[in-house]
């Protein structure tokens, strides 16, 4: 019943009870056992017959790295659990071949037949089905032999007793050196034969319904301390555990597919078998939403039809639930989609070799966590094929990196994929989850990423049509901060966004009435793509009339075109983009020296905003912060750092955890703000009026956050209301200016605050 199969997956032929195959997945050999017709429970920890059967098979195939019981639900045991049993199997095989163990004289055997019968049972039966019991029984026999020896007076029998004791000590020593015994030693006091409780502490299976490949450790950790638990849409359960001895938290997920009954599992497997014969064509991926809806409808009809054939009663909600699950495991992305539905997830990492390592996530509240999910190589290949079709970009040896995006109902993510030869272990994935709604400056104030004054200053600079670069390290929040800046642009002005991977909240802003046009260009790392290059995309945007230009990320040749746009667009509309850099000089160095933008062109940048993670002293926690708002002055020639062209307007104080104004800003020593004032009749030469307007914006942002928290209406900080608030601020400012001839900050704030109070009062009365 043994077969070796090359490739990633093999079906087990029904050749009788316990049929099995050895499947080669990458460099690993995986033992798959058909348990549909076996009489034992497919659980190493719960069933002695199951353990005995597996150890017997491992004697024949000692190179196995994982064990999978294949049935309506697949039970998988990883490398560590498998190695524990392989050591026992190797010892069992060794003992079977050691004829000298029972090469005793007839007199010895006749006199001590009970001893040898017990020993034979322990070594050739109990060792396979209950190795812990075998170890305990050998120790019991040793104690009995020592007692008999102490009482023995016959010299011949005493010689036999010594031989028995030496034999038992040798066997106990061999068995005691195995990893299983070393780990189990603390639990063996009072051990009872037949009781499997200790095995449940030593072996943990991952469980997979037969319609999916991804493994999931369904059981919660026995020694974990529960830190938090919550649900997602009433379907998925999330529990966060602190595991002793591990600096990472465990993100334990229980999705709806693991809460189904056997009949529902069978329906899904049948439906999936039918649907996989009708895989979507490449052109259907051009309209993924339409394709998913079509397959969802087809799946629902199919499940209902199969249920009727089997006389199963399913209501509408049951069919909808099963259709969603079926969609995930046909044209979808399996448990990745479930993870992306968690709004607290920020990043998802799927590392190679896939099939051997769990998925890792970055959690909003608990930072880096390991999950109980282990994807399979089948998952990796399936996802790669779908992302190729969705993006229209290559992913192969010549193009081993693919950047694209994934858009689902209720979740968007940027996706980065690596494969051979860049990734020596095959596919690797990184998912950066985007927030469902755009970040806003009030939200960042609430999260302490930026101070109210910092938000007020940014708002002033955006209305002042400055050119701005948001820089930071990876995962520093620079793209999110750029999105919050877009929310500050008045809806009356046109916005053009340019990205190689769609991350900015363009679709959301479009639905909110923004005059916005999105442009998607070729990725800097793509080769042979038919997409438009980024630098040409920027130049094209300049032909689309008077617009604010937002560039998702400056990576390559588009840098020259961006600074060209900045020079052309200065004093007209805001031009902004993001780039990797940890300081203003780091931004200069990358743009001028790496991306070869002329020094004179770099002067077109007015403001550099630096966002970086701030870590705790123990290194276990990190928080995103705006750490600098710096203006770039224009009177320098070679080195802006030496020639003091970088002037900090605000700087992060780590002791106070606060972005604070510098003396230059407080004293009005800012060329950029003065230039803005020079274009406003009421502000020319009047620094106090400029500062008064910055402080008015600061007070409005801060008041909005305070009132939202006090009224327990945090949704007032979301983009939908923040845009309304900004619109109202501008309309009130215009009205007051017409009425009294200048921007009376006190009156503007009073009228805006009165409007906000009425909104909150009206909502609280509902």
XYZ file of C-alpha atoms in Angstrom:
766
model
C 0.000 0.000 0.000
C 3.025 2.291 -0.198
C 3.614 4.608 -3.118
C 6.041 7.458 -3.732
C 4.530 10.338 -5.666
C 6.430 13.289 -7.135
C 4.765 16.666 -7.162
C 2.857 18.759 -4.710
C -0.288 16.725 -4.284
C -1.442 13.174 -4.775
C -4.742 11.443 -4.250
C -4.735 8.256 -2.221
C -6.187 5.320 -4.044
C -8.797 3.433 -1.996
C -6.938 0.140 -1.614
C -8.348 -0.724 1.755
C -8.095 0.395 5.320
C -5.051 2.502 6.059
C -3.874 3.009 2.453
C -1.145 5.603 2.314
C 1.233 7.413 -0.008
C 4.413 9.388 0.427
C 4.148 12.746 -1.318
C 7.181 14.872 -2.119
C 6.458 18.542 -1.449
C 9.580 20.458 -2.357
C 12.414 18.752 -0.471
C 10.065 17.210 2.076
C 8.481 13.777 2.108
C 4.965 13.819 3.536
C 3.115 10.718 4.683
C -0.604 10.836 3.774
C -2.911 8.202 5.219
C -6.444 7.551 4.008
C -8.551 7.391 7.179
C -11.997 7.312 5.613
C -12.396 3.591 6.326
C -10.103 3.046 9.319
C -11.500 1.917 12.675
C -9.244 4.137 14.776
C -9.555 7.850 15.513
C -7.147 9.818 13.237
C -5.348 11.363 16.180
C -1.885 10.484 17.499
C -2.680 12.001 20.881
C -6.119 10.451 21.332
C -5.836 6.934 19.919
C -3.215 4.276 20.700
C -4.083 2.205 17.605
C -3.490 5.268 15.435
C -0.074 5.861 16.996
C 0.842 2.202 16.619
C -0.145 2.204 12.955
C 1.887 5.329 12.208
C 5.004 4.143 14.016
C 4.760 0.911 12.031
C 4.685 2.899 8.786
C 7.572 5.136 9.880
C 9.737 2.028 10.315
C 9.384 1.568 6.554
C 9.690 5.278 5.648
C 11.953 6.963 8.253
C 12.593 10.047 6.068
C 9.083 11.470 6.569
C 8.881 15.133 7.671
C 5.097 15.519 8.101
C 2.104 13.255 8.636
C -1.383 13.957 7.258
C -4.517 11.929 7.914
C -6.756 12.452 4.885
C -10.517 12.268 5.350
C -13.440 14.649 5.363
C -11.156 16.652 7.591
C -7.395 16.448 7.223
C -5.311 16.184 10.406
C -1.701 17.223 9.915
C 1.283 16.798 12.235
C 4.340 18.940 11.647
C 8.052 18.248 11.630
C 8.580 18.289 15.415
C 5.762 15.851 16.159
C 6.855 13.585 13.318
C 10.462 13.503 14.531
C 9.324 12.431 18.001
C 7.685 9.352 16.486
C 10.511 8.622 14.031
C 12.914 8.265 16.969
C 10.527 5.736 18.524
C 10.121 3.939 15.175
C 13.902 3.729 14.729
C 14.313 2.357 18.255
C 11.518 -0.158 17.694
C 13.154 -1.302 14.433
C 16.520 -1.610 16.187
C 15.074 -3.723 18.986
C 13.245 -6.022 16.582
C 16.591 -6.837 14.984
C 18.416 -7.361 18.291
C 17.995 -11.131 18.639
C 20.393 -11.211 21.567
C 17.809 -9.518 23.793
C 15.859 -12.735 23.882
C 18.752 -15.034 23.188
C 18.480 -16.534 26.674
C 18.847 -20.069 27.906
C 15.801 -22.300 28.083
C 16.230 -22.501 31.855
C 16.262 -18.710 32.130
C 13.165 -18.396 29.921
C 11.297 -21.169 31.730
C 12.062 -19.756 35.166
C 11.351 -16.143 34.188
C 8.732 -16.630 31.436
C 6.496 -14.006 33.012
C 9.345 -11.453 32.902
C 10.130 -12.142 29.234
C 6.495 -12.201 28.156
C 5.969 -8.824 29.823
C 9.132 -7.476 28.217
C 8.119 -8.792 24.796
C 4.701 -7.096 25.134
C 6.280 -3.802 26.200
C 8.869 -3.697 23.405
C 6.853 -5.032 20.488
C 3.379 -3.783 21.283
C 3.292 -1.085 23.921
C 6.329 0.728 22.501
C 4.393 1.427 19.281
C 0.976 2.232 20.756
C 1.991 3.872 24.038
C 5.753 4.612 24.197
C 5.319 6.588 27.425
C 3.586 3.587 28.947
C 6.429 1.371 27.705
C 8.952 3.642 29.423
C 6.981 3.648 32.677
C 6.512 -0.147 32.562
C 10.218 -0.753 31.968
C 10.967 1.323 35.058
C 8.383 -0.662 37.026
C 9.981 -3.937 35.931
C 13.404 -2.584 36.941
C 12.162 -1.753 40.419
C 10.661 -5.233 40.779
C 13.852 -6.926 39.624
C 15.918 -4.916 42.090
C 13.559 -5.949 44.884
C 13.826 -9.620 43.813
C 17.607 -9.352 43.625
C 17.834 -7.975 47.157
C 15.865 -11.014 48.393
C 17.604 -13.585 46.189
C 19.906 -16.149 47.845
C 20.455 -18.557 44.952
C 23.685 -17.568 43.162
C 22.483 -18.881 39.763
C 19.225 -16.970 39.974
C 21.092 -13.917 41.253
C 23.154 -14.016 38.041
C 19.956 -13.998 35.993
C 18.577 -11.094 38.031
C 21.736 -9.058 37.351
C 21.391 -9.765 33.636
C 17.746 -8.651 33.717
C 18.648 -5.433 35.531
C 21.420 -4.652 33.034
C 19.040 -5.317 30.139
C 16.329 -3.075 31.614
C 18.800 -0.286 32.367
C 20.021 -0.449 28.796
C 16.487 -0.309 27.371
C 15.458 2.516 29.715
C 18.589 4.413 28.728
C 17.859 4.013 25.008
C 14.231 5.038 25.378
C 15.024 7.826 27.829
C 17.306 9.535 25.304
C 14.481 10.053 22.837
C 13.037 13.542 22.582
C 9.552 12.302 23.382
C 10.674 10.962 26.763
C 12.743 14.019 27.595
C 9.773 16.317 27.001
C 7.312 13.998 28.754
C 9.447 13.368 31.855
C 7.739 16.064 34.029
C 4.307 14.522 33.334
C 5.080 10.855 34.036
C 4.551 10.738 37.806
C 1.436 8.662 38.380
C 1.135 7.817 34.688
C -1.680 5.345 33.954
C -1.595 2.991 30.992
C -4.340 3.828 28.516
C -4.686 7.439 29.654
C -3.762 9.718 26.725
C -3.857 13.064 28.565
C -0.074 13.454 28.489
C 0.004 12.871 24.715
C -2.465 15.740 24.286
C 0.205 18.021 25.773
C 2.899 16.685 23.455
C 1.170 16.367 20.073
C -0.967 19.011 18.337
C -2.514 18.540 14.935
C -3.524 21.189 12.466
C -6.968 20.541 11.020
C -8.047 21.223 7.466
C -11.405 20.522 5.818
C -10.825 18.350 2.757
C -11.852 21.168 0.395
C -8.898 23.356 1.450
C -5.132 22.889 1.596
C -4.257 25.423 4.291
C -3.578 23.893 7.694
C -4.897 25.468 10.863
C -4.001 24.666 14.465
C -7.586 24.537 15.685
C -6.821 23.744 19.328
C -5.950 26.665 21.541
C -2.569 26.502 23.340
C -2.807 24.790 26.717
C -0.198 27.022 28.344
C -1.197 30.313 26.709
C -2.563 33.312 28.595
C -5.533 34.834 26.800
C -4.964 38.560 26.277
C -7.868 39.478 24.040
C -10.701 37.995 22.001
C -13.113 39.428 19.463
C -15.168 38.440 16.449
C -15.281 39.466 12.792
C -18.746 39.907 11.289
C -20.147 37.331 13.692
C -18.428 34.555 11.716
C -14.765 34.417 12.699
C -13.335 34.218 16.222
C -9.982 35.821 17.069
C -8.079 35.166 20.298
C -4.688 36.663 21.184
C -2.456 34.567 23.457
C 0.745 35.297 25.319
C 2.861 32.129 25.106
C 5.410 31.566 27.907
C 8.984 31.829 26.639
C 8.011 33.470 23.340
C 8.273 37.206 22.652
C 5.660 36.921 19.883
C 1.981 36.734 20.647
C -0.176 34.022 19.082
C -2.971 35.240 16.826
C -5.426 32.320 16.973
C -8.069 32.329 14.264
C -11.198 30.159 14.067
C -12.925 30.838 10.729
C -16.475 29.758 9.794
C -15.159 26.841 7.696
C -14.022 25.183 10.924
C -17.465 25.397 12.501
C -19.364 23.348 9.931
C -20.985 19.972 10.460
C -20.032 16.869 8.479
C -22.900 17.277 5.993
C -21.831 20.836 5.199
C -18.212 19.725 4.743
C -19.343 17.062 2.303
C -21.461 19.571 0.354
C -18.536 21.974 0.026
C -16.190 19.241 -1.149
C -18.666 18.120 -3.808
C -19.357 21.698 -4.910
C -15.656 22.521 -5.068
C -14.994 19.436 -7.208
C -17.621 20.620 -9.688
C -16.483 24.256 -9.765
C -12.789 23.456 -10.218
C -13.711 21.981 -13.605
C -14.840 25.460 -14.655
C -11.870 27.640 -13.750
C -12.224 31.293 -14.778
C -10.423 32.426 -17.902
C -7.680 35.040 -17.789
C -9.921 37.684 -19.348
C -12.472 37.213 -16.560
C -9.873 38.467 -14.061
C -10.017 41.850 -15.783
C -13.287 42.367 -13.884
C -12.623 40.547 -10.589
C -15.696 41.894 -8.781
C -17.997 40.697 -11.542
C -16.216 37.341 -11.697
C -16.508 36.795 -7.939
C -20.192 37.696 -7.973
C -20.795 35.263 -10.839
C -19.024 32.422 -9.045
C -20.814 33.286 -5.811
C -24.187 32.976 -7.553
C -23.207 29.762 -9.324
C -21.873 28.323 -6.064
C -25.078 29.145 -4.224
C -27.217 27.453 -6.858
C -24.919 24.429 -6.886
C -24.944 24.047 -3.095
C -28.737 24.301 -3.011
C -29.049 21.680 -5.751
C -26.637 19.279 -4.025
C -28.422 19.784 -0.701
C -31.751 18.877 -2.286
C -30.232 15.739 -3.797
C -29.057 14.681 -0.340
C -32.309 15.694 1.374
C -30.516 18.321 3.455
C -32.467 21.368 4.568
C -30.519 24.604 4.275
C -31.956 28.068 4.842
C -30.880 31.179 2.938
C -28.224 32.199 5.483
C -26.713 28.682 5.419
C -26.447 28.746 1.623
C -24.930 32.229 1.704
C -22.372 31.166 4.329
C -21.348 28.069 2.368
C -21.219 30.050 -0.888
C -18.785 32.549 0.670
C -16.541 29.721 1.850
C -16.732 27.996 -1.534
C -15.799 31.254 -3.274
C -12.686 31.604 -1.080
C -11.419 28.161 -2.053
C -12.130 28.334 -5.779
C -11.433 31.767 -7.278
C -10.450 33.408 -3.978
C -7.454 33.398 -1.654
C -8.560 31.133 1.198
C -7.800 32.193 4.755
C -5.868 35.237 3.500
C -9.280 36.743 2.783
C -10.433 35.968 6.331
C -7.328 37.641 7.776
C -7.869 40.725 5.634
C -11.394 41.101 7.038
C -9.822 41.852 10.446
C -9.532 45.638 10.549
C -6.808 45.360 13.182
C -4.440 43.529 10.838
C -1.843 45.774 9.217
C 0.559 43.341 7.532
C 0.489 39.655 6.616
C 3.701 37.725 5.865
C 3.763 34.326 4.178
C 7.377 33.169 4.175
C 9.077 30.362 2.311
C 9.312 27.479 2.416
C 5.526 27.630 2.270
C 3.979 24.583 3.880
C 6.524 24.520 6.699
C 6.155 27.952 8.290
C 3.110 29.688 9.788
C 1.691 32.988 8.618
C 2.825 36.057 10.582
C 0.816 39.250 11.048
C 1.345 42.748 12.388
C -1.561 43.607 14.676
C -2.773 47.085 15.507
C -2.745 46.388 19.254
C -0.216 43.546 19.644
C 2.413 44.269 16.963
C 4.120 41.177 15.521
C 2.198 37.933 16.034
C 2.495 34.376 14.781
C -0.764 32.808 13.625
C -2.128 29.282 13.855
C -2.301 29.108 10.037
C 0.139 27.170 7.843
C -0.507 27.639 4.107
C 0.398 24.900 1.664
C 2.496 24.895 -1.493
C -0.761 24.392 -3.428
C -1.992 27.671 -1.948
C 1.190 29.480 -2.986
C 0.980 28.298 -6.578
C -2.727 29.025 -6.849
C -2.355 32.548 -5.460
C 0.543 33.290 -7.811
C -1.477 32.270 -10.874
C -4.402 34.459 -9.802
C -2.211 37.484 -9.088
C -0.546 37.147 -12.492
C -3.955 37.290 -14.155
C -5.289 40.060 -11.886
C -2.275 42.308 -12.423
C -1.370 41.427 -16.004
C 2.254 41.372 -14.829
C 4.758 38.515 -15.135
C 6.070 36.403 -12.242
C 8.771 33.955 -13.295
C 12.536 33.412 -13.172
C 13.123 36.439 -15.378
C 10.700 38.518 -13.272
C 10.944 37.047 -9.755
C 9.116 39.972 -8.068
C 5.519 41.070 -8.542
C 3.853 44.087 -6.931
C 0.090 44.319 -7.239
C -3.044 44.908 -5.202
C -5.961 42.861 -3.925
C -9.396 44.398 -3.584
C -12.124 42.514 -1.738
C -15.424 43.499 -0.234
C -14.424 45.292 2.972
C -10.661 45.014 2.465
C -7.871 46.301 0.232
C -4.241 45.265 0.313
C -0.977 45.849 -1.442
C 0.621 42.536 -2.407
C 4.321 41.830 -2.951
C 5.416 38.405 -4.203
C 8.853 36.814 -4.589
C 9.844 33.546 -6.204
C 12.936 31.747 -7.501
C 15.725 32.642 -7.973
C 15.353 35.671 -5.693
C 13.626 33.585 -3.035
C 15.605 30.325 -2.668
C 12.642 28.608 -0.973
C 10.102 29.421 -3.652
C 7.128 31.729 -3.247
C 6.922 34.315 -0.481
C 4.128 36.867 0.011
C 3.632 40.132 1.832
C 0.190 41.713 2.194
C -0.081 45.335 3.389
C -3.689 45.853 4.445
C -5.124 49.273 3.720
C -7.599 50.859 6.027
C -11.227 50.572 4.886
C -11.536 54.368 5.045
C -8.733 56.882 4.495
C -6.680 57.997 7.438
C -7.318 61.600 8.496
C -5.291 64.118 10.457
C -7.799 63.990 13.366
C -7.398 60.195 13.468
C -3.634 60.596 13.582
C -4.013 63.133 16.409
C -6.149 60.621 18.277
C -3.456 57.948 17.759
C -0.725 60.406 18.777
C 1.054 60.064 15.429
C 0.933 63.826 14.971
C 0.229 66.671 17.388
C -2.721 69.055 16.864
C -0.275 71.832 15.920
C 1.425 69.507 13.444
C -1.961 68.735 11.872
C -2.853 72.438 11.769
C 0.455 73.252 10.079
C 0.026 70.491 7.464
C -3.506 71.738 6.725
C -2.166 75.267 6.229
C 0.637 74.048 3.927
C -1.780 72.034 1.770
C -4.107 75.002 1.317
C -0.986 76.998 0.590
C -0.304 74.739 -2.439
C 3.154 73.634 -1.289
C 5.249 70.819 -2.771
C 5.704 68.126 -0.141
C 7.601 64.869 0.310
C 6.510 62.356 2.954
C 9.467 60.135 3.820
C 10.047 57.269 6.190
C 11.192 53.704 6.554
C 9.065 50.743 5.550
C 5.848 50.431 7.602
C 6.325 53.939 8.986
C 2.889 55.131 7.857
C 4.046 57.451 5.080
C 1.448 56.286 2.527
C -1.298 56.516 5.147
C -0.157 60.025 6.034
C -0.145 60.992 2.348
C -3.735 59.728 2.161
C -4.706 61.932 5.126
C -3.186 64.912 3.282
C -5.405 64.159 0.281
C -8.453 64.443 2.545
C -7.304 67.995 3.390
C -7.390 69.105 -0.260
C -10.584 71.039 -0.910
C -13.106 69.101 -2.990
C -13.355 71.987 -5.447
C -9.858 71.251 -6.772
C -8.939 68.441 -9.101
C -6.693 65.625 -7.887
C -4.578 63.322 -10.038
C -2.948 60.302 -8.376
C -0.170 58.247 -9.907
C 0.791 54.804 -8.559
C 2.296 51.551 -9.755
C 0.297 49.640 -7.135
C -3.016 51.155 -6.110
C -2.790 52.079 -2.423
C -4.143 55.610 -2.127
C -7.836 56.013 -1.194
C -8.846 57.295 -4.633
C -12.007 55.205 -4.956
C -13.288 56.287 -1.547
C -12.625 59.959 -2.265
C -14.295 59.665 -5.662
C -17.448 58.367 -3.976
C -17.281 61.355 -1.624
C -17.486 63.758 -4.515
C -13.829 64.510 -5.147
C -12.797 65.510 -8.657
C -10.153 62.811 -8.859
C -8.414 60.872 -11.610
C -6.276 57.818 -10.867
C -3.361 56.738 -13.059
C -1.671 53.334 -12.846
C 1.816 53.005 -14.256
C 4.461 50.343 -14.678
C 6.219 49.092 -11.561
C 9.876 50.076 -11.306
C 10.832 46.423 -10.852
C 8.754 45.027 -13.730
C 10.288 44.035 -17.035
C 8.587 43.537 -20.322
C 5.295 45.010 -19.180
C 2.977 46.833 -21.579
C 2.104 49.381 -18.866
C 3.005 53.060 -19.200
C 6.281 54.072 -17.462
C 5.935 56.230 -14.341
C 7.931 59.203 -15.616
C 5.758 59.415 -18.740
C 2.696 59.102 -16.531
C 3.726 62.181 -14.529
C 4.381 64.174 -17.685
C 0.999 63.091 -19.027
C -0.691 64.312 -15.849
C 0.627 67.805 -16.538
C -1.402 67.849 -19.770
C -4.615 67.283 -17.835
C -4.948 70.848 -16.710
C -4.645 72.570 -13.341
C -4.572 69.710 -10.816
C -3.051 68.636 -7.545
C -0.651 65.763 -8.209
C -0.189 62.953 -5.677
C 2.463 60.306 -6.407
C 2.110 57.099 -4.404
C 5.822 56.365 -4.104
C 8.922 57.746 -5.797
C 11.124 54.793 -6.699
C 13.050 55.338 -9.923
C 13.077 57.451 -13.084
C 9.793 59.120 -12.161
C 11.731 61.177 -9.578
C 12.989 63.537 -12.279
C 9.516 63.908 -13.718
C 8.040 64.493 -10.254
C 10.437 67.341 -9.489
C 9.747 68.705 -12.927
C 6.055 68.697 -11.964
C 6.893 70.355 -8.664
C 8.721 73.169 -10.431
C 5.873 73.658 -12.870
C 3.143 73.233 -10.279
C 4.645 75.462 -7.567
C 2.245 78.138 -6.301
C -0.625 76.525 -8.264
C -1.689 73.316 -6.506
C -0.189 70.936 -4.023
C 2.215 68.319 -5.402
C 3.140 65.517 -3.015
C 4.619 62.036 -2.938
C 6.308 59.499 -0.700
C 9.835 58.122 -0.683
C 11.959 55.912 1.541
C 14.214 57.993 3.775
C 14.782 58.502 7.495
C 15.803 62.182 7.499
C 15.673 65.274 5.270
C 19.279 64.725 4.239
C 18.509 61.034 3.634
C 15.759 62.145 1.249
C 18.176 64.528 -0.515
C 20.831 61.813 -0.771
C 18.406 59.307 -2.275
C 16.807 61.755 -4.714
C 19.973 63.483 -5.904
C 22.631 60.785 -5.634
C 20.630 57.601 -6.163
C 17.838 58.786 -8.473
C 20.010 61.406 -10.211
C 17.674 64.372 -9.854
C 19.673 67.630 -10.363
C 20.348 69.617 -7.189
C 18.581 72.617 -8.638
C 15.476 70.495 -9.234
C 15.513 69.217 -5.655
C 14.976 72.810 -4.547
C 11.418 72.493 -5.873
C 10.566 70.524 -2.725
C 9.196 72.890 -0.083
C 8.431 70.573 2.832
C 9.750 67.174 3.943
C 7.653 65.259 6.478
C 9.459 62.374 8.177
C 7.399 59.500 9.622
C 9.181 56.736 11.492
C 8.402 54.021 14.035
C 9.369 54.836 17.619
C 10.315 51.792 19.709
C 10.058 51.059 23.396
C 13.246 50.502 25.407
C 12.646 46.749 25.570
C 12.262 46.591 21.785
C 8.926 44.789 22.017
C 6.659 47.692 21.054
C 6.626 50.351 18.366
C 4.463 53.319 17.488
C 4.243 55.335 14.271
C 5.078 59.000 14.713
C 5.696 62.098 12.605
C 9.153 63.016 13.869
C 10.004 66.022 11.672
C 8.358 68.669 9.538
C 11.198 70.391 7.719
C 11.220 73.170 5.139
C 13.744 73.217 2.314
C 15.171 76.684 1.718
C 16.353 77.690 -1.709
C 19.575 79.626 -1.103
C 22.123 76.813 -1.286
C 24.321 75.383 -4.025
C 25.979 72.057 -3.196
C 24.991 70.561 0.163
C 21.721 71.631 1.833
C 22.847 70.191 5.161
C 26.127 72.099 5.342
C 24.559 75.237 3.895
C 21.679 75.001 6.392
C 18.900 74.700 3.852
C 17.004 72.237 6.066
C 15.094 74.145 8.737
C 12.972 72.119 11.123
C 9.567 73.668 11.766
C 8.532 70.868 14.134
C 10.486 68.076 15.789
C 9.546 65.016 17.846
C 10.322 65.074 21.580
C 10.717 61.431 22.673
C 10.488 62.263 26.393
C 7.092 63.880 25.942
C 6.094 61.652 23.004
C 5.041 64.833 21.240
C 5.738 66.643 17.970
C 6.741 70.141 19.100
C 7.302 73.463 17.273
C 10.871 74.686 16.948
C 12.046 78.182 17.790
C 12.265 78.945 14.056
C 8.558 78.275 13.665
C 7.590 80.095 16.853
C 9.640 83.133 15.822
C 8.173 83.186 12.329
C 11.500 82.299 10.699
C 9.995 80.242 7.881
C 10.535 81.143 4.234
C 7.818 78.744 3.103
C 5.102 80.181 5.341
C 6.143 83.692 4.356
C 5.892 82.714 0.690
C 2.377 81.423 1.291
C 1.505 84.694 3.014
C 2.956 86.604 0.077
C 0.223 85.206 -2.147
C -2.629 86.163 0.200
C -3.565 89.832 0.249
C -4.633 89.850 3.909
C -1.414 88.157 5.102
C 1.355 89.950 3.227
C 3.970 91.020 5.765
C 1.749 89.994 8.683
C 3.259 86.971 10.456
C 0.749 87.237 13.298
C -2.120 86.740 10.851
C -0.403 83.667 9.367
C 0.268 82.169 12.785
C -3.290 82.977 13.856
C -4.635 80.942 10.917
C -2.348 78.004 11.698
C -3.546 78.051 15.310
C -7.191 78.274 14.179
C -6.755 75.084 12.147
C -4.956 73.506 15.106
C -7.792 74.385 17.467
C -10.418 73.021 15.075
C -8.579 69.699 14.644
C -8.011 69.355 18.379
C -11.605 70.290 19.264
C -12.993 67.783 16.790
C -10.925 65.007 18.396
C -11.852 66.049 21.942
C -15.591 66.333 21.248
C -15.672 63.047 19.330
C -14.006 61.218 22.230
C -16.189 62.891 24.845
C -19.393 62.049 22.925
C -18.082 58.533 22.171
C -18.509 59.252 18.449
C -15.086 58.319 17.114
C -16.566 57.955 13.637
C -16.549 61.785 13.521
C -12.793 61.460 12.972
C -13.291 59.384 9.822
C -12.874 60.870 6.364
C -16.588 61.193 5.658
C -17.115 63.662 8.496
C -13.662 65.251 8.382
C -14.301 66.298 4.774
C -17.619 67.836 5.867
C -15.808 69.623 8.683
C -13.146 70.954 6.328
C -15.793 72.136 3.873
C -17.641 73.903 6.669
C -14.426 75.539 7.876
C -13.734 76.955 4.416
C -17.335 78.115 3.882
C -17.474 79.797 7.293
C -14.072 81.421 6.666
C -15.300 82.779 3.340
C -18.539 84.053 4.906
C -16.759 85.768 7.806
C -14.193 87.332 5.460
C -16.961 88.792 3.307
C -18.842 90.013 6.360
C -16.050 91.711 8.330
C -13.340 92.101 5.701
C -10.780 89.768 7.274
C -10.440 86.234 8.680
C -11.658 86.708 12.245
C -10.354 83.481 13.849
C -12.496 83.768 16.976
C -15.699 84.169 15.016
C -14.751 81.434 12.531
C -14.078 78.997 15.359
C -17.252 80.009 17.216
C -19.453 79.368 14.178
C -17.675 76.116 13.300
C -17.874 74.907 16.918
C -21.571 75.779 17.066
C -22.123 73.714 13.910
C -20.246 70.763 15.419
C -22.199 70.947 18.686
C -25.482 70.851 16.779
C -24.336 67.793 14.824
C -23.345 65.950 18.011
C -26.514 67.000 19.827
C -28.701 65.822 16.974
C -26.920 62.451 16.761
C -27.076 61.881 20.517
C -30.865 62.307 20.451
C -31.402 59.488 17.953
